[in-house]
Amino acid sequence: MRQGCPVIRRPTRPVRVGPVTVGGGAPVCVQSMTNTPTADGPSTLEQVKVLASAGCEIVRVAVQDEDALEGFRFLRRNVRIPLIADIHFDYRMAVLSLEAGADAVRINPGNIGAVWKVREIADAARARGASIRIGVNAGSLQRSVLRAHGRPSPEALAESAFRWIEILEGMGFTDLKVSAKSSDPMETVQVYRMISEGTDYPLHLGVTEAGTLVSGTVQTTAALSLLLTDGIGDTIRFSLSGDPVPEVHAGFELLRCLGLRTGVRVISCPTCARTEIDVARWAREVEEKVRTLSVPLRVAVMGCPVNGPGEAKEADVGVAGAKGFAVLFVKGKTRRKVTPEGALDALMEEIEELVRKKGKERLNEGTT
Ligand code: SF4
């Protein structure tokens, strides 16, 4: 299988979000955002834990008022994962979130208002070694930029981002990440290309208001694939309506596809009249079990024994359904028959064996 990374990343400076480095050649990291009321600390804590166990590396949490701030404080006391406080309008919430232990704040300076308020945020971040994401957004550009461009065009978004970079640099603050998301995937590509030409701050990629699971995933993938293969982007988020956990899954899947992360790729056949097992369910179950493994493996779940192993001969290991039993195969060759009930456990044993073997190989490579 394909190894290594064909993408040449554009050099960016490293910025810390708590223990995670963003940019500076660090792996592109996957973010998501909670959608429970932040004021409800225990529910948000539960969601953050689920996101973390799905592999999410940085979690963003909206802190919009005093109650949310209280929930954020509760959260900070109970989780170690890097937390970004997402702030609109009220600079005091940014300052107080930083005092509560936020690793970074995301602000849209266009709606924070006066420059002195942005300075207060920068001073609070500097005092705690926290970073700031300038999060320009098509829906909330400052009026002067909007007037000059007539609409939130890629040029307008880029201009706004550059303005705020300059303002924060003028305050001596450079621990910055930048995002400028449009809800249009191709405009998102344009704006990030422009920004990447003009700055070496790390970029957080995403398509804003991308949509529901399928539509939003496709739109985000379309834009982010173009950017990431150009080497642009240091951290990503899929902004999908609903449960945030699939955002994390989609993020890792995309990075794996582009060779920017290693991990287990589960392939499954599209099913046809020959299908003997519930391919979709089996594939989902395998995906759940292997999601956080970082060893590069291909695992196949195929519907029939006639074409399954042959069709999946690129797979390291796989299972194919048959009448009353299932077949485990390795590199396209049948290994053994198993009962349908025991098939997934048997497959997992094979995977664990391969993971152990590959882990040892990696260890040996590292010591020679
Ligand atoms: S592997 Fe078998 S069941 Fe699946 S699509 Fe191919 S022929 Fe059909």
CSV table of C-alpha atoms and ligand atoms in Angstrom, one decimal:
chain,number,residue,atom,x,y,z
A,1,MET,CA,0.0,0.0,0.0
A,2,ARG,CA,1.0,3.6,-0.5
A,3,GLN,CA,3.2,4.8,2.3
A,4,GLY,CA,4.5,8.3,3.2
A,5,CYS,CA,3.2,11.7,2.4
A,6,PRO,CA,3.1,13.0,-1.2
A,7,VAL,CA,2.0,16.4,0.0
A,8,ILE,CA,4.6,19.1,0.4
A,9,ARG,CA,3.4,21.2,3.2
A,10,ARG,CA,3.9,25.0,3.0
A,11,PRO,CA,6.1,26.2,5.8
A,12,THR,CA,4.2,28.0,8.6
A,13,ARG,CA,5.4,29.1,12.0
A,14,PRO,CA,4.4,26.9,15.0
A,15,VAL,CA,1.7,28.1,17.4
A,16,ARG,CA,0.7,26.4,20.6
A,17,VAL,CA,-2.8,25.5,21.6
A,18,GLY,CA,-2.0,24.1,25.0
A,19,PRO,CA,0.1,21.0,24.5
A,20,VAL,CA,-0.7,20.8,20.8
A,21,THR,CA,1.5,22.5,18.2
A,22,VAL,CA,-0.3,23.8,15.2
A,23,GLY,CA,1.8,24.6,12.1
A,24,GLY,CA,5.6,24.5,12.0
A,25,GLY,CA,5.5,21.1,10.3
A,26,ALA,CA,3.3,19.5,13.0
A,27,PRO,CA,0.8,17.0,11.7
A,28,VAL,CA,-2.4,18.7,10.5
A,29,CYS,CA,-4.7,18.4,13.5
A,30,VAL,CA,-8.4,17.7,13.7
A,31,GLN,CA,-10.8,20.0,15.6
A,32,SER,CA,-14.4,20.0,16.4
A,33,MET,CA,-16.8,22.1,18.4
A,34,THR,CA,-19.3,21.2,21.1
A,35,ASN,CA,-23.0,21.9,20.5
A,36,THR,CA,-24.4,21.3,24.0
A,37,PRO,CA,-25.2,24.5,26.0
A,38,THR,CA,-21.8,25.4,27.5
A,39,ALA,CA,-23.7,26.6,30.6
A,40,ASP,CA,-24.6,22.9,31.1
A,41,GLY,CA,-21.1,21.9,32.2
A,42,PRO,CA,-21.8,18.2,32.8
A,43,SER,CA,-23.4,17.7,29.3
A,44,THR,CA,-20.6,19.6,27.6
A,45,LEU,CA,-18.0,17.6,29.6
A,46,GLU,CA,-19.7,14.4,28.4
A,47,GLN,CA,-19.6,15.6,24.8
A,48,VAL,CA,-15.9,16.7,25.0
A,49,LYS,CA,-15.0,13.2,26.4
A,50,VAL,CA,-16.8,11.5,23.4
A,51,LEU,CA,-15.0,13.9,21.0
A,52,ALA,CA,-11.7,13.2,22.6
A,53,SER,CA,-12.2,9.4,22.4
A,54,ALA,CA,-13.1,9.8,18.8
A,55,GLY,CA,-9.6,11.3,18.3
A,56,CYS,CA,-10.5,15.0,18.3
A,57,GLU,CA,-7.3,16.9,19.2
A,58,ILE,CA,-8.6,20.4,20.0
A,59,VAL,CA,-12.1,21.2,21.1
A,60,ARG,CA,-13.8,24.6,20.6
A,61,VAL,CA,-16.5,25.7,22.9
A,62,ALA,CA,-18.8,28.7,22.6
A,63,VAL,CA,-18.6,31.1,25.5
A,64,GLN,CA,-21.3,33.6,25.0
A,65,ASP,CA,-22.3,34.8,28.4
A,66,GLU,CA,-21.7,34.5,32.2
A,67,ASP,CA,-23.5,31.2,32.5
A,68,ALA,CA,-21.5,29.7,29.6
A,69,LEU,CA,-18.4,31.0,31.2
A,70,GLU,CA,-19.3,29.1,34.4
A,71,GLY,CA,-19.8,26.0,32.3
A,72,PHE,CA,-16.4,26.6,30.6
A,73,ARG,CA,-14.7,26.9,34.0
A,74,PHE,CA,-16.2,23.6,35.0
A,75,LEU,CA,-15.0,22.0,31.8
A,76,ARG,CA,-11.5,23.3,32.2
A,77,ARG,CA,-11.3,21.8,35.7
A,78,ASN,CA,-12.3,18.4,34.3
A,79,VAL,CA,-10.5,17.9,31.0
A,80,ARG,CA,-7.0,18.2,29.7
A,81,ILE,CA,-7.7,18.3,26.0
A,82,PRO,CA,-6.8,21.7,24.5
A,83,LEU,CA,-9.8,24.0,24.7
A,84,ILE,CA,-10.5,27.0,22.5
A,85,ALA,CA,-13.1,29.5,23.7
A,86,ASP,CA,-15.2,30.8,20.8
A,87,ILE,CA,-16.1,34.4,21.3
A,88,HIS,CA,-18.3,36.8,19.4
A,89,PHE,CA,-19.1,40.4,20.3
A,90,ASP,CA,-18.1,40.5,24.0
A,91,TYR,CA,-14.4,40.9,24.5
A,92,ARG,CA,-14.8,40.4,28.3
A,93,MET,CA,-15.8,36.8,27.6
A,94,ALA,CA,-12.5,36.2,25.8
A,95,VAL,CA,-10.5,37.7,28.6
A,96,LEU,CA,-12.4,35.8,31.3
A,97,SER,CA,-12.1,32.5,29.3
A,98,LEU,CA,-8.4,33.0,29.1
A,99,GLU,CA,-8.3,33.6,32.8
A,100,ALA,CA,-10.3,30.4,33.3
A,101,GLY,CA,-7.6,28.5,31.4
A,102,ALA,CA,-8.6,28.5,27.7
A,103,ASP,CA,-5.6,27.4,25.6
A,104,ALA,CA,-6.7,29.8,22.9
A,105,VAL,CA,-9.5,32.0,21.9
A,106,ARG,CA,-11.1,32.3,18.6
A,107,ILE,CA,-12.3,35.8,17.9
A,108,ASN,CA,-13.9,37.4,14.9
A,109,PRO,CA,-12.3,40.8,15.4
A,110,GLY,CA,-14.9,42.3,13.0
A,111,ASN,CA,-17.6,41.8,15.6
A,112,ILE,CA,-15.5,42.5,18.8
A,113,GLY,CA,-15.6,46.2,18.0
A,114,ALA,CA,-13.1,48.8,19.1
A,115,VAL,CA,-9.4,48.0,18.7
A,116,TRP,CA,-8.7,48.5,22.4
A,117,LYS,CA,-11.0,45.6,23.1
A,118,VAL,CA,-8.9,43.4,20.9
A,119,ARG,CA,-5.8,44.7,22.7
A,120,GLU,CA,-7.3,43.6,26.0
A,121,ILE,CA,-7.8,40.1,24.6
A,122,ALA,CA,-4.2,40.0,23.2
A,123,ASP,CA,-2.8,41.1,26.6
A,124,ALA,CA,-4.7,38.5,28.4
A,125,ALA,CA,-3.6,35.8,26.0
A,126,ARG,CA,0.0,36.9,26.2
A,127,ALA,CA,0.0,36.8,30.0
A,128,ARG,CA,-1.1,33.2,29.9
A,129,GLY,CA,0.9,31.9,26.9
A,130,ALA,CA,-2.3,31.3,25.0
A,131,SER,CA,-2.9,31.9,21.3
A,132,ILE,CA,-5.6,33.6,19.3
A,133,ARG,CA,-7.3,32.5,16.1
A,134,ILE,CA,-8.4,35.3,13.9
A,135,GLY,CA,-11.6,33.8,12.6
A,136,VAL,CA,-12.9,35.9,9.8
A,137,ASN,CA,-16.3,34.8,8.6
A,138,ALA,CA,-18.3,35.6,5.5
A,139,GLY,CA,-21.4,36.2,7.7
A,140,SER,CA,-19.8,38.8,9.9
A,141,LEU,CA,-17.3,40.9,8.0
A,142,GLN,CA,-16.6,44.4,9.3
A,143,ARG,CA,-18.8,47.0,7.5
A,144,SER,CA,-15.9,49.0,5.9
A,145,VAL,CA,-14.6,45.9,4.2
A,146,LEU,CA,-18.0,44.8,3.1
A,147,ARG,CA,-18.7,48.3,1.7
A,148,ALA,CA,-15.5,48.3,-0.3
A,149,HIS,CA,-16.1,44.9,-1.8
A,150,GLY,CA,-19.9,44.9,-2.1
A,151,ARG,CA,-20.1,41.3,-0.8
A,152,PRO,CA,-18.1,38.9,1.4
A,153,SER,CA,-16.0,37.9,-1.6
A,154,PRO,CA,-12.7,35.9,-1.2
A,155,GLU,CA,-10.9,39.2,-1.6
A,156,ALA,CA,-12.9,40.8,1.1
A,157,LEU,CA,-12.3,37.9,3.5
A,158,ALA,CA,-8.6,37.9,2.8
A,159,GLU,CA,-8.4,41.7,3.2
A,160,SER,CA,-10.1,41.4,6.6
A,161,ALA,CA,-7.8,38.7,7.8
A,162,PHE,CA,-4.7,40.7,6.7
A,163,ARG,CA,-6.0,43.8,8.4
A,164,TRP,CA,-6.4,42.0,11.7
A,165,ILE,CA,-3.1,40.2,11.4
A,166,GLU,CA,-1.5,43.7,11.0
A,167,ILE,CA,-3.4,45.1,14.0
A,168,LEU,CA,-2.5,42.2,16.3
A,169,GLU,CA,1.1,42.3,15.1
A,170,GLY,CA,1.1,46.1,15.9
A,171,MET,CA,0.2,45.1,19.4
A,172,GLY,CA,3.2,42.8,19.5
A,173,PHE,CA,1.0,39.7,19.4
A,174,THR,CA,2.1,37.0,17.0
A,175,ASP,CA,0.8,33.7,18.5
A,176,LEU,CA,-1.8,33.7,15.8
A,177,LYS,CA,-3.7,31.2,13.7
A,178,VAL,CA,-6.0,32.4,10.9
A,179,SER,CA,-9.2,31.2,9.3
A,180,ALA,CA,-11.4,32.8,6.7
A,181,LYS,CA,-14.3,30.5,6.0
A,182,SER,CA,-16.9,30.9,3.3
A,183,SER,CA,-19.9,28.7,2.9
A,184,ASP,CA,-19.0,28.3,-0.7
A,185,PRO,CA,-16.3,25.6,-1.1
A,186,MET,CA,-14.6,27.1,-4.2
A,187,GLU,CA,-14.5,30.6,-2.6
A,188,THR,CA,-13.0,29.0,0.5
A,189,VAL,CA,-10.3,27.6,-1.7
A,190,GLN,CA,-9.7,31.0,-3.2
A,191,VAL,CA,-9.5,32.9,0.0
A,192,TYR,CA,-7.1,30.4,1.7
A,193,ARG,CA,-4.8,30.5,-1.3
A,194,MET,CA,-4.7,34.3,-1.1
A,195,ILE,CA,-4.0,34.2,2.6
A,196,SER,CA,-1.4,31.5,2.4
A,197,GLU,CA,0.5,33.7,-0.2
A,198,GLY,CA,0.6,36.6,2.2
A,199,THR,CA,1.4,35.1,5.6
A,200,ASP,CA,3.1,32.2,7.3
A,201,TYR,CA,0.8,32.0,10.2
A,202,PRO,CA,-0.8,28.6,10.5
A,203,LEU,CA,-4.2,28.3,8.9
A,204,HIS,CA,-7.3,26.6,10.2
A,205,LEU,CA,-9.3,25.3,7.3
A,206,GLY,CA,-13.0,24.8,7.0
A,207,VAL,CA,-16.1,25.5,5.0
A,208,THR,CA,-18.5,27.4,7.2
A,209,GLU,CA,-22.2,26.3,7.5
A,210,ALA,CA,-21.2,23.4,5.2
A,211,GLY,CA,-24.5,21.5,5.7
A,212,THR,CA,-25.7,18.2,6.8
A,213,LEU,CA,-23.7,15.0,7.1
A,214,VAL,CA,-23.4,13.9,3.4
A,215,SER,CA,-23.7,17.3,1.8
A,216,GLY,CA,-21.5,19.1,4.3
A,217,THR,CA,-18.9,16.3,4.2
A,218,VAL,CA,-18.7,16.4,0.4
A,219,GLN,CA,-18.5,20.3,0.3
A,220,THR,CA,-15.8,20.4,2.9
A,221,THR,CA,-13.9,17.5,1.4
A,222,ALA,CA,-14.0,19.2,-2.0
A,223,ALA,CA,-12.5,22.4,-0.7
A,224,LEU,CA,-10.1,21.0,1.8
A,225,SER,CA,-8.7,18.4,-0.5
A,226,LEU,CA,-7.6,21.1,-3.0
A,227,LEU,CA,-6.0,23.1,-0.2
A,228,LEU,CA,-4.3,20.3,1.6
A,229,THR,CA,-2.9,18.8,-1.5
A,230,ASP,CA,-1.4,22.3,-2.2
A,231,GLY,CA,0.2,22.0,1.2
A,232,ILE,CA,-2.1,24.6,2.7
A,233,GLY,CA,-3.6,24.1,6.1
A,234,ASP,CA,-2.4,23.2,9.6
A,235,THR,CA,-5.6,22.3,11.3
A,236,ILE,CA,-9.1,21.5,10.0
A,237,ARG,CA,-12.7,21.3,11.0
A,238,PHE,CA,-15.7,19.8,9.2
A,239,SER,CA,-18.6,22.1,10.2
A,240,LEU,CA,-21.6,19.7,10.0
A,241,SER,CA,-25.1,20.2,11.3
A,242,GLY,CA,-25.8,17.9,14.2
A,243,ASP,CA,-23.7,15.5,16.2
A,244,PRO,CA,-20.1,16.8,16.1
A,245,VAL,CA,-18.5,13.3,16.4
A,246,PRO,CA,-18.8,12.6,12.6
A,247,GLU,CA,-16.8,15.8,12.1
A,248,VAL,CA,-13.9,14.2,13.7
A,249,HIS,CA,-14.3,10.9,11.8
A,250,ALA,CA,-14.5,12.9,8.5
A,251,GLY,CA,-11.4,14.9,9.4
A,252,PHE,CA,-9.3,11.9,10.0
A,253,GLU,CA,-10.6,10.0,7.0
A,254,LEU,CA,-9.7,13.0,4.8
A,255,LEU,CA,-6.2,13.3,6.2
A,256,ARG,CA,-5.7,9.5,5.8
A,257,CYS,CA,-6.9,9.7,2.2
A,258,LEU,CA,-4.4,12.4,1.4
A,259,GLY,CA,-1.5,10.6,3.2
A,260,LEU,CA,-1.3,13.3,5.9
A,261,ARG,CA,-2.0,10.8,8.6
A,262,THR,CA,-1.6,7.0,8.9
A,263,GLY,CA,-4.3,4.7,10.1
A,264,VAL,CA,-6.5,1.8,9.2
A,265,ARG,CA,-8.6,2.2,6.1
A,266,VAL,CA,-11.7,0.1,6.0
A,267,ILE,CA,-12.9,-0.7,2.6
A,268,SER,CA,-16.2,-2.4,2.0
A,269,CYS,CA,-17.9,-3.6,-1.2
A,270,PRO,CA,-21.0,-1.7,-2.5
A,271,THR,CA,-23.1,-5.0,-2.1
A,272,CYS,CA,-25.1,-6.7,-4.9
A,273,ALA,CA,-27.4,-9.6,-5.4
A,274,ARG,CA,-24.6,-12.0,-4.3
A,275,THR,CA,-24.2,-10.4,-0.8
A,276,GLU,CA,-24.4,-12.9,2.0
A,277,ILE,CA,-23.9,-10.6,5.1
A,278,ASP,CA,-24.9,-7.2,6.4
A,279,VAL,CA,-21.8,-5.5,4.8
A,280,ALA,CA,-22.7,-2.0,6.0
A,281,ARG,CA,-23.2,-3.1,9.6
A,282,TRP,CA,-20.1,-5.2,9.7
A,283,ALA,CA,-18.0,-2.4,8.1
A,284,ARG,CA,-19.4,0.1,10.6
A,285,GLU,CA,-18.5,-2.1,13.5
A,286,VAL,CA,-15.0,-2.7,12.2
A,287,GLU,CA,-14.5,1.1,11.6
A,288,GLU,CA,-15.6,1.8,15.2
A,289,LYS,CA,-13.0,-0.7,16.5
A,290,VAL,CA,-10.0,0.5,14.4
A,291,ARG,CA,-10.7,4.2,14.3
A,292,THR,CA,-8.0,5.3,16.6
A,293,LEU,CA,-5.2,3.0,15.5
A,294,SER,CA,-2.4,4.8,13.7
A,295,VAL,CA,-0.9,1.8,12.0
A,296,PRO,CA,-1.2,1.9,8.2
A,297,LEU,CA,-3.5,-1.1,7.3
A,298,ARG,CA,-6.2,-1.8,4.8
A,299,VAL,CA,-9.1,-4.0,6.1
A,300,ALA,CA,-11.8,-5.2,3.8
A,301,VAL,CA,-15.4,-6.2,4.4
A,302,MET,CA,-16.8,-8.0,1.4
A,303,GLY,CA,-20.3,-9.4,0.7
A,304,CYS,CA,-19.4,-12.7,-0.9
A,305,PRO,CA,-16.6,-15.3,-1.2
A,306,VAL,CA,-16.7,-15.5,-4.9
A,307,ASN,CA,-15.4,-12.1,-5.8
A,308,GLY,CA,-14.7,-10.6,-2.3
A,309,PRO,CA,-11.1,-11.6,-1.6
A,310,GLY,CA,-10.1,-11.1,-5.3
A,311,GLU,CA,-11.7,-7.7,-5.4
A,312,ALA,CA,-10.0,-6.7,-2.2
A,313,LYS,CA,-6.6,-8.2,-2.9
A,314,GLU,CA,-5.0,-4.8,-2.0
A,315,ALA,CA,-6.3,-5.3,1.5
A,316,ASP,CA,-3.9,-6.6,4.3
A,317,VAL,CA,-6.7,-8.5,5.8
A,318,GLY,CA,-10.5,-8.9,5.3
A,319,VAL,CA,-13.6,-10.9,5.7
A,320,ALA,CA,-16.1,-12.1,3.1
A,321,GLY,CA,-19.6,-13.4,3.7
A,322,ALA,CA,-20.6,-16.8,2.5
A,323,LYS,CA,-23.7,-19.1,2.8
A,324,GLY,CA,-23.8,-19.9,6.6
A,325,PHE,CA,-20.1,-18.9,7.2
A,326,ALA,CA,-17.6,-16.2,6.5
A,327,VAL,CA,-14.1,-16.4,5.1
A,328,LEU,CA,-11.1,-14.6,6.5
A,329,PHE,CA,-8.6,-13.6,3.9
A,330,VAL,CA,-5.1,-12.1,3.9
A,331,LYS,CA,-3.7,-10.3,0.8
A,332,GLY,CA,-6.5,-11.7,-1.4
A,333,LYS,CA,-5.9,-15.3,-0.3
A,334,THR,CA,-8.3,-17.3,1.9
A,335,ARG,CA,-6.9,-17.9,5.4
A,336,ARG,CA,-9.7,-19.8,7.2
A,337,LYS,CA,-13.5,-20.2,7.5
A,338,VAL,CA,-15.3,-18.8,10.6
A,339,THR,CA,-18.9,-18.7,11.8
A,340,PRO,CA,-20.8,-15.5,11.0
A,341,GLU,CA,-21.2,-14.9,14.7
A,342,GLY,CA,-17.5,-15.1,15.4
A,343,ALA,CA,-16.3,-13.4,12.2
A,344,LEU,CA,-15.7,-9.9,13.5
A,345,ASP,CA,-13.9,-11.2,16.6
A,346,ALA,CA,-11.7,-13.3,14.4
A,347,LEU,CA,-11.1,-10.4,12.1
A,348,MET,CA,-10.1,-8.2,15.0
A,349,GLU,CA,-7.6,-10.9,16.2
A,350,GLU,CA,-6.0,-10.9,12.7
A,351,ILE,CA,-5.9,-7.1,12.8
A,352,GLU,CA,-4.4,-7.0,16.3
A,353,GLU,CA,-1.7,-9.5,15.2
A,354,LEU,CA,-0.9,-7.3,12.2
A,355,VAL,CA,-0.8,-4.2,14.3
A,356,ARG,CA,1.6,-5.9,16.7
A,357,LYS,CA,3.8,-7.0,13.8
A,358,LYS,CA,3.8,-3.6,12.2
A,359,GLY,CA,4.4,-1.9,15.5
A,360,LYS,CA,7.5,-4.1,16.0
A,361,GLU,CA,8.7,-3.4,12.5
A,362,ARG,CA,8.3,0.4,13.2
A,363,LEU,CA,10.2,-0.1,16.5
A,364,ASN,CA,13.0,-1.9,14.7
A,365,GLU,CA,13.1,0.7,11.9
A,366,GLY,CA,13.5,3.3,14.7
A,367,THR,CA,16.4,1.6,16.4
A,368,THR,CA,18.5,0.8,13.3
B,1,SF4,S1,-17.8,-8.5,-3.2
B,1,SF4,FE1,-19.4,-9.9,-3.8
B,1,SF4,S2,-21.3,-9.1,-2.8
B,1,SF4,FE2,-19.8,-7.5,-2.8
B,1,SF4,S3,-20.2,-6.3,-4.6
B,1,SF4,FE3,-18.6,-7.7,-5.1
B,1,SF4,S4,-19.7,-9.5,-6.0
B,1,SF4,FE4,-21.2,-8.3,-4.9
